[in-house]
PDB file of N, CA and C in Angstrom:
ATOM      1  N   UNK A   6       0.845  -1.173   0.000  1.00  0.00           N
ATOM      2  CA  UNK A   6       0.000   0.000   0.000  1.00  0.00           C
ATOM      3  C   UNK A   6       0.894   1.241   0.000  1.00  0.00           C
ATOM      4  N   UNK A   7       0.294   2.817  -0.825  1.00  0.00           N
ATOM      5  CA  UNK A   7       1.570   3.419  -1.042  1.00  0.00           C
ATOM      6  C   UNK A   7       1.162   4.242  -0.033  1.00  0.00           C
ATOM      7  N   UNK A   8       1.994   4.733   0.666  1.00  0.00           N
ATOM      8  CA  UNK A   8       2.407   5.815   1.293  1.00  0.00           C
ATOM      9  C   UNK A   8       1.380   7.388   0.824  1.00  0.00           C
ATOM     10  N   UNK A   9       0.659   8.057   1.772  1.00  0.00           N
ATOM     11  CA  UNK A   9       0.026   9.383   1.598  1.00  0.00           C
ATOM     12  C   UNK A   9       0.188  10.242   2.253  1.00  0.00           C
ATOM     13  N   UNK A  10       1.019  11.283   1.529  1.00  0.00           N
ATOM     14  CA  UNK A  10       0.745  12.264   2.373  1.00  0.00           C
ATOM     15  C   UNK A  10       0.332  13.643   2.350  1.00  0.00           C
ATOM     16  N   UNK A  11       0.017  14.057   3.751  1.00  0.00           N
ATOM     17  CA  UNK A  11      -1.249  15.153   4.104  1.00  0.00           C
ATOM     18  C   UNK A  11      -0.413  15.931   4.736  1.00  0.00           C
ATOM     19  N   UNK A  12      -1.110  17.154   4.044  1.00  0.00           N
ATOM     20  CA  UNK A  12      -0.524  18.239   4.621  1.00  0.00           C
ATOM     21  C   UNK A  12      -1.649  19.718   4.756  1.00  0.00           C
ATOM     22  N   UNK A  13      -2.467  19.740   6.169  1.00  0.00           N
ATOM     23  CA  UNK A  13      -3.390  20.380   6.681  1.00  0.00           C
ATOM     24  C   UNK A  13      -2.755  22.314   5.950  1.00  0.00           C
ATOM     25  N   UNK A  14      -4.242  22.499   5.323  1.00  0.00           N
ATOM     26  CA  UNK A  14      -3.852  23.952   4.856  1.00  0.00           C
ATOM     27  C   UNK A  14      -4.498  25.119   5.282  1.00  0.00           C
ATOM     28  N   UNK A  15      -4.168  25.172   6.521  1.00  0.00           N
ATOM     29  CA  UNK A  15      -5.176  26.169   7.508  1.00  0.00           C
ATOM     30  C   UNK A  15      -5.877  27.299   7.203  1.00  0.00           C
ATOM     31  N   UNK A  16      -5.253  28.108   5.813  1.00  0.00           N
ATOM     32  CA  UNK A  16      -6.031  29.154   5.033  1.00  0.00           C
ATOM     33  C   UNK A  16      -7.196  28.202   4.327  1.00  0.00           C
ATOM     34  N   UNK A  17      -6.765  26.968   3.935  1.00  0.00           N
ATOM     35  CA  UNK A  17      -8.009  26.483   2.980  1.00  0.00           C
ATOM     36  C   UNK A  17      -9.129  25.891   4.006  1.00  0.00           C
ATOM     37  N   UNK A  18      -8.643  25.276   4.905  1.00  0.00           N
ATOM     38  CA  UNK A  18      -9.992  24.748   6.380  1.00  0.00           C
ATOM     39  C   UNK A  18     -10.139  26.239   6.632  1.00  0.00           C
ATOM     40  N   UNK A  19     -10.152  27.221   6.592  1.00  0.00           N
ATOM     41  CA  UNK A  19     -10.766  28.866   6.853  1.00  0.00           C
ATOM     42  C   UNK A  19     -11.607  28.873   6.157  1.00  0.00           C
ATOM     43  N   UNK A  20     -11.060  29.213   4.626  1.00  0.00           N
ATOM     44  CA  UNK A  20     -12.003  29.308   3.941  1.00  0.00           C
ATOM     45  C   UNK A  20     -13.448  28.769   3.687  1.00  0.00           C
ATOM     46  N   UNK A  21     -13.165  27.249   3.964  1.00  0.00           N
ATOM     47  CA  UNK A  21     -14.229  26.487   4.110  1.00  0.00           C
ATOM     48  C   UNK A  21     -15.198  26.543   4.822  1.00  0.00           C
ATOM     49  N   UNK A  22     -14.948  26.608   5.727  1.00  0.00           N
ATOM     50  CA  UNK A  22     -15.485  27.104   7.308  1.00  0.00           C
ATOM     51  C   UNK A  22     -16.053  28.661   6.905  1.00  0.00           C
ATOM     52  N   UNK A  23     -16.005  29.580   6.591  1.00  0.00           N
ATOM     53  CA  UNK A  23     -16.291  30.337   6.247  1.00  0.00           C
ATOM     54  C   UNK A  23     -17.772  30.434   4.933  1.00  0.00           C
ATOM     55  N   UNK A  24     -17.575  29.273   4.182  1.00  0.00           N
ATOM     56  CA  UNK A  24     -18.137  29.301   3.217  1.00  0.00           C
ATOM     57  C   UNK A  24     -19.425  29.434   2.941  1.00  0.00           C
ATOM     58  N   UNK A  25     -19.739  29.930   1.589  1.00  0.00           N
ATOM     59  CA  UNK A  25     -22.017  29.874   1.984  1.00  0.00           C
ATOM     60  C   UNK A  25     -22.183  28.704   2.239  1.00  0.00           C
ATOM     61  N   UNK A  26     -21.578  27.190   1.537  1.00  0.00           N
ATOM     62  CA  UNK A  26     -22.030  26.106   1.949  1.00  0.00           C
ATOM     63  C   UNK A  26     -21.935  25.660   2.846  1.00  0.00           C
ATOM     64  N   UNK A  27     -20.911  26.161   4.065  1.00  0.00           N
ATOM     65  CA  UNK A  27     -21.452  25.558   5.318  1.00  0.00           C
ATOM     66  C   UNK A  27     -22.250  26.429   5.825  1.00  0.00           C
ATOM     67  N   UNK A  28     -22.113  28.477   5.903  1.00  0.00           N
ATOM     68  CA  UNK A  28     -23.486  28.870   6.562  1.00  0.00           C
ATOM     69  C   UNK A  28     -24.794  28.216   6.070  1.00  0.00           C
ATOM     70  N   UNK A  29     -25.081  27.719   5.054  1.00  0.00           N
ATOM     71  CA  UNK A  29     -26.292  27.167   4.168  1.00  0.00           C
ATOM     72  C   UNK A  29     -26.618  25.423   5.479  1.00  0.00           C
ATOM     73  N   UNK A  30     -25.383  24.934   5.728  1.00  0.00           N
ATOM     74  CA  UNK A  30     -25.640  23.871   6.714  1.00  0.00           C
ATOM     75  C   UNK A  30     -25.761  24.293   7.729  1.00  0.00           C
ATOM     76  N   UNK A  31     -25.135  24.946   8.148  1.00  0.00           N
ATOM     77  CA  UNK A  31     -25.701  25.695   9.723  1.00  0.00           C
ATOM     78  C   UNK A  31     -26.905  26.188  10.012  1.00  0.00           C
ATOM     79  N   UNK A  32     -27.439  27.065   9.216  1.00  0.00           N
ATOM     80  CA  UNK A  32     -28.976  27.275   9.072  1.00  0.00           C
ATOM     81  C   UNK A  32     -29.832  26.591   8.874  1.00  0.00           C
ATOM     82  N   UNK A  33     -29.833  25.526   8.039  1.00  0.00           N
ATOM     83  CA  UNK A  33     -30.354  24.651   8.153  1.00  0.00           C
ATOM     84  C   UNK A  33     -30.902  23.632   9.294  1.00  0.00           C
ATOM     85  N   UNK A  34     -29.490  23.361   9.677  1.00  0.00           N
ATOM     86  CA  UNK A  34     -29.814  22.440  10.909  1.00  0.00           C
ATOM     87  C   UNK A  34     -30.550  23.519  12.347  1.00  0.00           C
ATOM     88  N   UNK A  35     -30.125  24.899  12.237  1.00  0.00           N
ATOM     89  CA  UNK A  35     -30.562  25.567  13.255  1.00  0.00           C
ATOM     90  C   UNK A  35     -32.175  25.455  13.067  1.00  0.00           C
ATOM     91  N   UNK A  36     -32.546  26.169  11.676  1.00  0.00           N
ATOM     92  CA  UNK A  36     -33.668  25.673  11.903  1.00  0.00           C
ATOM     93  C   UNK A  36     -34.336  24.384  12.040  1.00  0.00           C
ATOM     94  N   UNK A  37     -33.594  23.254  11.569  1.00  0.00           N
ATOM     95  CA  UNK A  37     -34.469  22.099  12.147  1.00  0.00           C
ATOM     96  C   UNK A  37     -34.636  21.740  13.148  1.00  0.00           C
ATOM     97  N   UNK A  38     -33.443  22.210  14.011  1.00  0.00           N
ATOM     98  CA  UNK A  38     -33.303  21.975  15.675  1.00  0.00           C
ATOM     99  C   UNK A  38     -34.947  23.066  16.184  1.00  0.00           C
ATOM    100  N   UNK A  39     -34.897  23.800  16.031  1.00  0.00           N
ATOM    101  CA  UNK A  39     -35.786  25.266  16.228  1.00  0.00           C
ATOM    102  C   UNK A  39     -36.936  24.606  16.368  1.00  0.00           C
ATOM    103  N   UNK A  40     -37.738  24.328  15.105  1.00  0.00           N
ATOM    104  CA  UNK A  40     -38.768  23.927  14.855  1.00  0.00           C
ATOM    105  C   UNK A  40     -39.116  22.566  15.561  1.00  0.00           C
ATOM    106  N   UNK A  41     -38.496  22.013  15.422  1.00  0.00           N
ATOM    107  CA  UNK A  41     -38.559  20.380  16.669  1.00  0.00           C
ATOM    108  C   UNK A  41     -38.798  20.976  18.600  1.00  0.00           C
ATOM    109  N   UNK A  42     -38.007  21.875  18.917  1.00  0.00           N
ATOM    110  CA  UNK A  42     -38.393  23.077  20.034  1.00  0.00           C
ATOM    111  C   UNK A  42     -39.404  23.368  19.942  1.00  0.00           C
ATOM    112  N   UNK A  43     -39.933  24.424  18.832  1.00  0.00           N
ATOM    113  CA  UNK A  43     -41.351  25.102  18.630  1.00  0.00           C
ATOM    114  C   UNK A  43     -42.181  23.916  19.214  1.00  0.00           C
ATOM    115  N   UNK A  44     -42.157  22.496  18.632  1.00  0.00           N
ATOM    116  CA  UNK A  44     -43.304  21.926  18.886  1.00  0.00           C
ATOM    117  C   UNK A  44     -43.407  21.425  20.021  1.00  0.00           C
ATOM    118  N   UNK A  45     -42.317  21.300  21.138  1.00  0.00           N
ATOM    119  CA  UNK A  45     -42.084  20.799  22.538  1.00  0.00           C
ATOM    120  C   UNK A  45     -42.276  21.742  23.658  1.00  0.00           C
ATOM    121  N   UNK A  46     -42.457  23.029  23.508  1.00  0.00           N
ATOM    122  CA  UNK A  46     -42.910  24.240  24.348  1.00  0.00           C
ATOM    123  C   UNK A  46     -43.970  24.978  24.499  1.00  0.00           C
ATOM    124  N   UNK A  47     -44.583  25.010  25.322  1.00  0.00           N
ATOM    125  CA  UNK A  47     -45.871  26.009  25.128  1.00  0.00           C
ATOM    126  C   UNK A  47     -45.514  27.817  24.565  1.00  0.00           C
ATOM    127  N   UNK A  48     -44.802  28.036  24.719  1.00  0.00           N
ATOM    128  CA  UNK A  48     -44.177  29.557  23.512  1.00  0.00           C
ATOM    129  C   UNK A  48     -43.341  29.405  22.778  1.00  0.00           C
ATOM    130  N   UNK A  49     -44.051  28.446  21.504  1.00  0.00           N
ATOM    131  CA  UNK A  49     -43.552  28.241  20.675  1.00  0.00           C
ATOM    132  C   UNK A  49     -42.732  29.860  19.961  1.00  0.00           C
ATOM    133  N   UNK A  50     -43.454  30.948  20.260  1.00  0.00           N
ATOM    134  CA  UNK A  50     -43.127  32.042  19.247  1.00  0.00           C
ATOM    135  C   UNK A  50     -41.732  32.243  19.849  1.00  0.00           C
ATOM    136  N   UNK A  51     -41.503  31.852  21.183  1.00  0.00           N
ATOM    137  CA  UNK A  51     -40.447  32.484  21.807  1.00  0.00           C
ATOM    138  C   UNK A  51     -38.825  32.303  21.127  1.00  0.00           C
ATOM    139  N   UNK A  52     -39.180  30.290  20.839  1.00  0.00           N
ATOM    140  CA  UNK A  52     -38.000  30.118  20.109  1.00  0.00           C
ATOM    141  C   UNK A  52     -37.224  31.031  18.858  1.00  0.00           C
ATOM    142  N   UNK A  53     -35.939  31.034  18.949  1.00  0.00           N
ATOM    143  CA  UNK A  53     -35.173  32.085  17.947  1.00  0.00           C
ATOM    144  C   UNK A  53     -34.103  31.688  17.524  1.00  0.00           C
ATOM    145  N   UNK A  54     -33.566  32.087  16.557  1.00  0.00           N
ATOM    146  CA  UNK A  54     -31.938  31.442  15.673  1.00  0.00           C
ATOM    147  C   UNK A  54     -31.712  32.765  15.634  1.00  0.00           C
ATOM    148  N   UNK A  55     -30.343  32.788  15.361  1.00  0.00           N
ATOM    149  CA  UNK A  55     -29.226  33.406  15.495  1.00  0.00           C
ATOM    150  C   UNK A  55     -28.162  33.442  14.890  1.00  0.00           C
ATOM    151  N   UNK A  56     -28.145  33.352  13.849  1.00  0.00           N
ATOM    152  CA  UNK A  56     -26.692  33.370  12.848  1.00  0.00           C
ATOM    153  C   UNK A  56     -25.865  34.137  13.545  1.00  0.00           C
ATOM    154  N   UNK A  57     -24.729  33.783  13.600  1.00  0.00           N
ATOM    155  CA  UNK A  57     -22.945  34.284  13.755  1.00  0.00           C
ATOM    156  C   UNK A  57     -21.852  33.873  13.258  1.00  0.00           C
ATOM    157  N   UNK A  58     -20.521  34.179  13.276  1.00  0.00           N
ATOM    158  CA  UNK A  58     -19.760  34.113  13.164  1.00  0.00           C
ATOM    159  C   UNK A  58     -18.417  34.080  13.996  1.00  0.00           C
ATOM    160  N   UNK A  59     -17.934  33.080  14.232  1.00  0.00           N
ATOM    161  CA  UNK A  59     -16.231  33.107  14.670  1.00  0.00           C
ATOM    162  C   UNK A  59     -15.004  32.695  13.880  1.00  0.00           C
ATOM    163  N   UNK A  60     -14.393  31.894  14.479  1.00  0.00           N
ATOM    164  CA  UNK A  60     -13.794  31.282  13.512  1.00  0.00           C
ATOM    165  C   UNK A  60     -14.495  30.179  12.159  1.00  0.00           C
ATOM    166  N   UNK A  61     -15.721  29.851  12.408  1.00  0.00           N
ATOM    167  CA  UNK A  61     -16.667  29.421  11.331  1.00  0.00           C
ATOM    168  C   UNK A  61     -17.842  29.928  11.603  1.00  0.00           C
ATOM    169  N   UNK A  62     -18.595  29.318  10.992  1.00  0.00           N
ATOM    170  CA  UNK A  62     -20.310  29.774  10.649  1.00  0.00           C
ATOM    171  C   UNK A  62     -20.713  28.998  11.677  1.00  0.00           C
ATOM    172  N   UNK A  63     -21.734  29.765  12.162  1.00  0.00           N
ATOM    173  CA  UNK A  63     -22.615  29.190  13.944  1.00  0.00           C
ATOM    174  C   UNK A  63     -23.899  29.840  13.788  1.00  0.00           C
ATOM    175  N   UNK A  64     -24.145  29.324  15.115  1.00  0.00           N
ATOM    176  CA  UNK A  64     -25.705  29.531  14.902  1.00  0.00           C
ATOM    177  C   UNK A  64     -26.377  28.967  16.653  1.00  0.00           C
ATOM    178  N   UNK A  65     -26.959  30.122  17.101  1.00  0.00           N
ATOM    179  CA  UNK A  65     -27.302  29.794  18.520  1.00  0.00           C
ATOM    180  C   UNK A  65     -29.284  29.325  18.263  1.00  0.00           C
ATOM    181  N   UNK A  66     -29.739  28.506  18.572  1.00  0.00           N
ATOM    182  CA  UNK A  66     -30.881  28.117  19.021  1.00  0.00           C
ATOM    183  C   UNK A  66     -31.493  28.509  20.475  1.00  0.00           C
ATOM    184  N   UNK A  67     -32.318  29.590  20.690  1.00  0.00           N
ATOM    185  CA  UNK A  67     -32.705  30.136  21.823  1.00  0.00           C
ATOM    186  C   UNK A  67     -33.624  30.111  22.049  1.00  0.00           C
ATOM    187  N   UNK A  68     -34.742  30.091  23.470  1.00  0.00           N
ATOM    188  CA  UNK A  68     -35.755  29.812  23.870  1.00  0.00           C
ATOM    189  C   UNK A  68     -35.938  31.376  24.712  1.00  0.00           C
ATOM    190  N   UNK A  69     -36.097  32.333  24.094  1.00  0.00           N
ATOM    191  CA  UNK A  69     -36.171  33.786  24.715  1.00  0.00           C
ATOM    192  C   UNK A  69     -37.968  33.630  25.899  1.00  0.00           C
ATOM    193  N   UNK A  70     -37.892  32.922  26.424  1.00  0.00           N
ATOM    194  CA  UNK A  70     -38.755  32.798  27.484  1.00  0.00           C
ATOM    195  C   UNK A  70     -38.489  32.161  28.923  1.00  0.00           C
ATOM    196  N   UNK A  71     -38.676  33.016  30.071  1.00  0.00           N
ATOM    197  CA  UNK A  71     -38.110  33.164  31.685  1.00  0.00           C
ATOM    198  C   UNK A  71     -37.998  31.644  31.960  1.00  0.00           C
ATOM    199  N   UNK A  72     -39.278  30.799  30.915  1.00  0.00           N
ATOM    200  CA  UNK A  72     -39.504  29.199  31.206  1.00  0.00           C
ATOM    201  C   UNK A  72     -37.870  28.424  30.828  1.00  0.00           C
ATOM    202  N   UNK A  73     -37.839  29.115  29.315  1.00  0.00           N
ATOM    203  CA  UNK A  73     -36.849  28.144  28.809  1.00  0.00           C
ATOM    204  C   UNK A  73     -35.707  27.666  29.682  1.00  0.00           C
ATOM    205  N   UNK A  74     -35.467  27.993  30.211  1.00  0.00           N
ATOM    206  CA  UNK A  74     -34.092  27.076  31.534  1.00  0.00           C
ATOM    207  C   UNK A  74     -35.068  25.755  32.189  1.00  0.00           C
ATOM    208  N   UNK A  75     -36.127  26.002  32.530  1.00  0.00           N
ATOM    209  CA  UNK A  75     -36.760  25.466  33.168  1.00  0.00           C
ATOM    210  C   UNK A  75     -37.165  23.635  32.361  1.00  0.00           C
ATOM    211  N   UNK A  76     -37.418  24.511  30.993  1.00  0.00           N
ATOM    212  CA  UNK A  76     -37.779  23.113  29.961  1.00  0.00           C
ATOM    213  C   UNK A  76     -36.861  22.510  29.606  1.00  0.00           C
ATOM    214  N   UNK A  77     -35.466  23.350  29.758  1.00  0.00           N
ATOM    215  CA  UNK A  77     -34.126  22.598  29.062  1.00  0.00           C
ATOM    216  C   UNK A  77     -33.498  21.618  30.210  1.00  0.00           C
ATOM    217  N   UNK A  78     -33.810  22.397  31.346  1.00  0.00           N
ATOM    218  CA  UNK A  78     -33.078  21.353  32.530  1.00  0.00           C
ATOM    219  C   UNK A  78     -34.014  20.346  32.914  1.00  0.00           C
ATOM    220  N   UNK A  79     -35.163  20.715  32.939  1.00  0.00           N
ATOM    221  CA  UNK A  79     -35.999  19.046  33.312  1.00  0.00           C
ATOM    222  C   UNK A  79     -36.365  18.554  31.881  1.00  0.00           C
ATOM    223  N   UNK A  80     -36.723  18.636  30.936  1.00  0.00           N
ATOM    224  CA  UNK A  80     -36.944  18.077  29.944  1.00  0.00           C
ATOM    225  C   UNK A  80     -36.255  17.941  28.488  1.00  0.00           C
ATOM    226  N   UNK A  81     -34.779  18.993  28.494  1.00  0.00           N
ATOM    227  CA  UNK A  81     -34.136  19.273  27.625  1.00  0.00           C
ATOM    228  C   UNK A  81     -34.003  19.210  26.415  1.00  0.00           C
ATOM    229  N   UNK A  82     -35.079  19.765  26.296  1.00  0.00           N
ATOM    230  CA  UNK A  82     -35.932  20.511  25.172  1.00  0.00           C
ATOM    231  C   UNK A  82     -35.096  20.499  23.815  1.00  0.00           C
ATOM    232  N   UNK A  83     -34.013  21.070  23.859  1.00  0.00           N
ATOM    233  CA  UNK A  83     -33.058  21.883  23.165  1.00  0.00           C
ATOM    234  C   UNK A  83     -31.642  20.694  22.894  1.00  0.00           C
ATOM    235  N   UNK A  84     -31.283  20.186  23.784  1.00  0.00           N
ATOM    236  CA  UNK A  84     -30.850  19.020  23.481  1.00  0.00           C
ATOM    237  C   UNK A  84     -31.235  17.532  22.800  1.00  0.00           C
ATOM    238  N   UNK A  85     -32.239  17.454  23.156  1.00  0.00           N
ATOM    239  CA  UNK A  85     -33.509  16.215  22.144  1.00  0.00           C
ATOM    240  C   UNK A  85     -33.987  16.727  21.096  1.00  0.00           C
ATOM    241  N   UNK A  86     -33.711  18.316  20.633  1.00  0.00           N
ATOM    242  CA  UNK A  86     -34.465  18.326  19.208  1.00  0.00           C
ATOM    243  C   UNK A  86     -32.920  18.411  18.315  1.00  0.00           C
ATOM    244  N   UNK A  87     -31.840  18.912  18.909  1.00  0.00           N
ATOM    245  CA  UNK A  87     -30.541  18.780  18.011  1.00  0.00           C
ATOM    246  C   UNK A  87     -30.047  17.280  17.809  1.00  0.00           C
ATOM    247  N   UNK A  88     -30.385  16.511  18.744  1.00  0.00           N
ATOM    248  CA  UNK A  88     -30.283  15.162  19.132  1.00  0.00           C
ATOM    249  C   UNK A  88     -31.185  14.243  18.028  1.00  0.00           C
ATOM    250  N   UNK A  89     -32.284  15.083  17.455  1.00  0.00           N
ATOM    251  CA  UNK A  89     -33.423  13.991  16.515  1.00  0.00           C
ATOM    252  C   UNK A  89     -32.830  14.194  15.336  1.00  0.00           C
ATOM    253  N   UNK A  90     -32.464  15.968  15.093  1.00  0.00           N
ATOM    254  CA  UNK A  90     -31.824  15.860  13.792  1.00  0.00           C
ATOM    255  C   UNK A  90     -30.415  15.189  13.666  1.00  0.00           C
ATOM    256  N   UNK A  91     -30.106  14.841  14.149  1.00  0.00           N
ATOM    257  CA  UNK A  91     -28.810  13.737  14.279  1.00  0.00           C
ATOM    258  C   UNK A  91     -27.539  14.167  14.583  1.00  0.00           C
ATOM    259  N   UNK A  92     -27.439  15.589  15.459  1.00  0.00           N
ATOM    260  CA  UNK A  92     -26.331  16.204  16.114  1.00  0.00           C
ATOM    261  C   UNK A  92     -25.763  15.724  16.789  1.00  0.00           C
ATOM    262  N   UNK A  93     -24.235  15.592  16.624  1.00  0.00           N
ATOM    263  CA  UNK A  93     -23.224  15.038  18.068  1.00  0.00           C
ATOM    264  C   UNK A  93     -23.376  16.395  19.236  1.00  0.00           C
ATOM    265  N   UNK A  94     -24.064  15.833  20.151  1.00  0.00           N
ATOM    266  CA  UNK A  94     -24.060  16.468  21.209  1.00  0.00           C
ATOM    267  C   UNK A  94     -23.223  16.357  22.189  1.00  0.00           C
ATOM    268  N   UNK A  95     -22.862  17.796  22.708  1.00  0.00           N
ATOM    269  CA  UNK A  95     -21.199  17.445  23.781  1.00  0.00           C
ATOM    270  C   UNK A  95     -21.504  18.413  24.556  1.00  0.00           C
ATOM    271  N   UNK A  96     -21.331  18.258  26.085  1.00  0.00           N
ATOM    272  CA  UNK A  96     -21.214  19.164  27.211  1.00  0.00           C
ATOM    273  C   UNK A  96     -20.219  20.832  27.078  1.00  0.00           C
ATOM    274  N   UNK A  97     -20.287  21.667  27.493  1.00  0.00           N
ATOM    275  CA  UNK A  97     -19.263  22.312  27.840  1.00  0.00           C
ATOM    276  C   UNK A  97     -18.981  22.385  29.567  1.00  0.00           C
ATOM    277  N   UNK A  98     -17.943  22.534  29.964  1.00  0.00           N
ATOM    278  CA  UNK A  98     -17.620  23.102  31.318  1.00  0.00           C
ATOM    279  C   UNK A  98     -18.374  21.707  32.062  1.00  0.00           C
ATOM    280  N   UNK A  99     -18.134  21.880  33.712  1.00  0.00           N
ATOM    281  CA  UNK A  99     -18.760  21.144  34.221  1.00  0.00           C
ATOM    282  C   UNK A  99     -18.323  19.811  33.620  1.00  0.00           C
ATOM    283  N   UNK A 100     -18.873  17.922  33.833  1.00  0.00           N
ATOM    284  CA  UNK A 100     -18.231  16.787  33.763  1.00  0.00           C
ATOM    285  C   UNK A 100     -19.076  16.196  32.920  1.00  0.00           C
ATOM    286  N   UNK A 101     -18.583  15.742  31.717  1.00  0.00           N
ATOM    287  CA  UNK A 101     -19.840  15.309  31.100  1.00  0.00           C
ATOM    288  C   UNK A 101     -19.302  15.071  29.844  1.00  0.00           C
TER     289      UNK A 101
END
C-alpha cells in the first residue's frame, strides 16, 4: 500500500469554514433543531436562531422565554431536538 501524504492547509480549512455552503448547513440544521423546540414548548413564538460568526459559521438556538431554563433542565428541550436531527451532542464546562 503506497504511502500518503497530508498536509493540513489552515487558510483552505478557513475558507471552508467560512463558506455559503457551510453557513447554508448551519442554518439549516438551526432551523431544524428550532422547529422540533417550537413543537415541545408552550411559547412556541419564543423560540429564535441566530446566525454568527467566529472562527466558522454558527448559529445559537434560543428559547427567549423566563420558562426556557426550566424546559431545558428538566426536559431538555433543546438538546432532544438537536439530538433527533442527528447532532453530536457534547457538554461544555462542568463533567460530562
Amino acid at each position: 500500500m503506497a504511502e500518503v501524504e497530508f498536509v493540513l492547509d489552515p487558510a483552505g480549512v478557513r475558507e471552508v469554514l467560512h463558506s455559503p455552503g457551510v453557513r447554508a448547513m448551519v442554518d439549516e440544521a438551526a432551523a431544524r433543531i428550532a422547529e422540533q423546540v417550537r413543537g415541545s414548548v408552550t411559547a412556541p413564538e419564543t423560540v429564535r436562531v441566530d446566525a454568527y460568526t467566529t472562527d466558522r459559521e454558527a448559529a445559537a438556538v434560543t428559547i427567549a422565554d423566563r420558562r426556557g431554563m426550566v424546559w431545558q433542565a428538566r426536559d431538555g428541550v433543546l438538546t432532544r431536538a438537536a439530538a433527533q436531527i442527528g447532532a453530536d451532542i457534547k457538554t461544555r464546562g462542568g463533567s460530562g
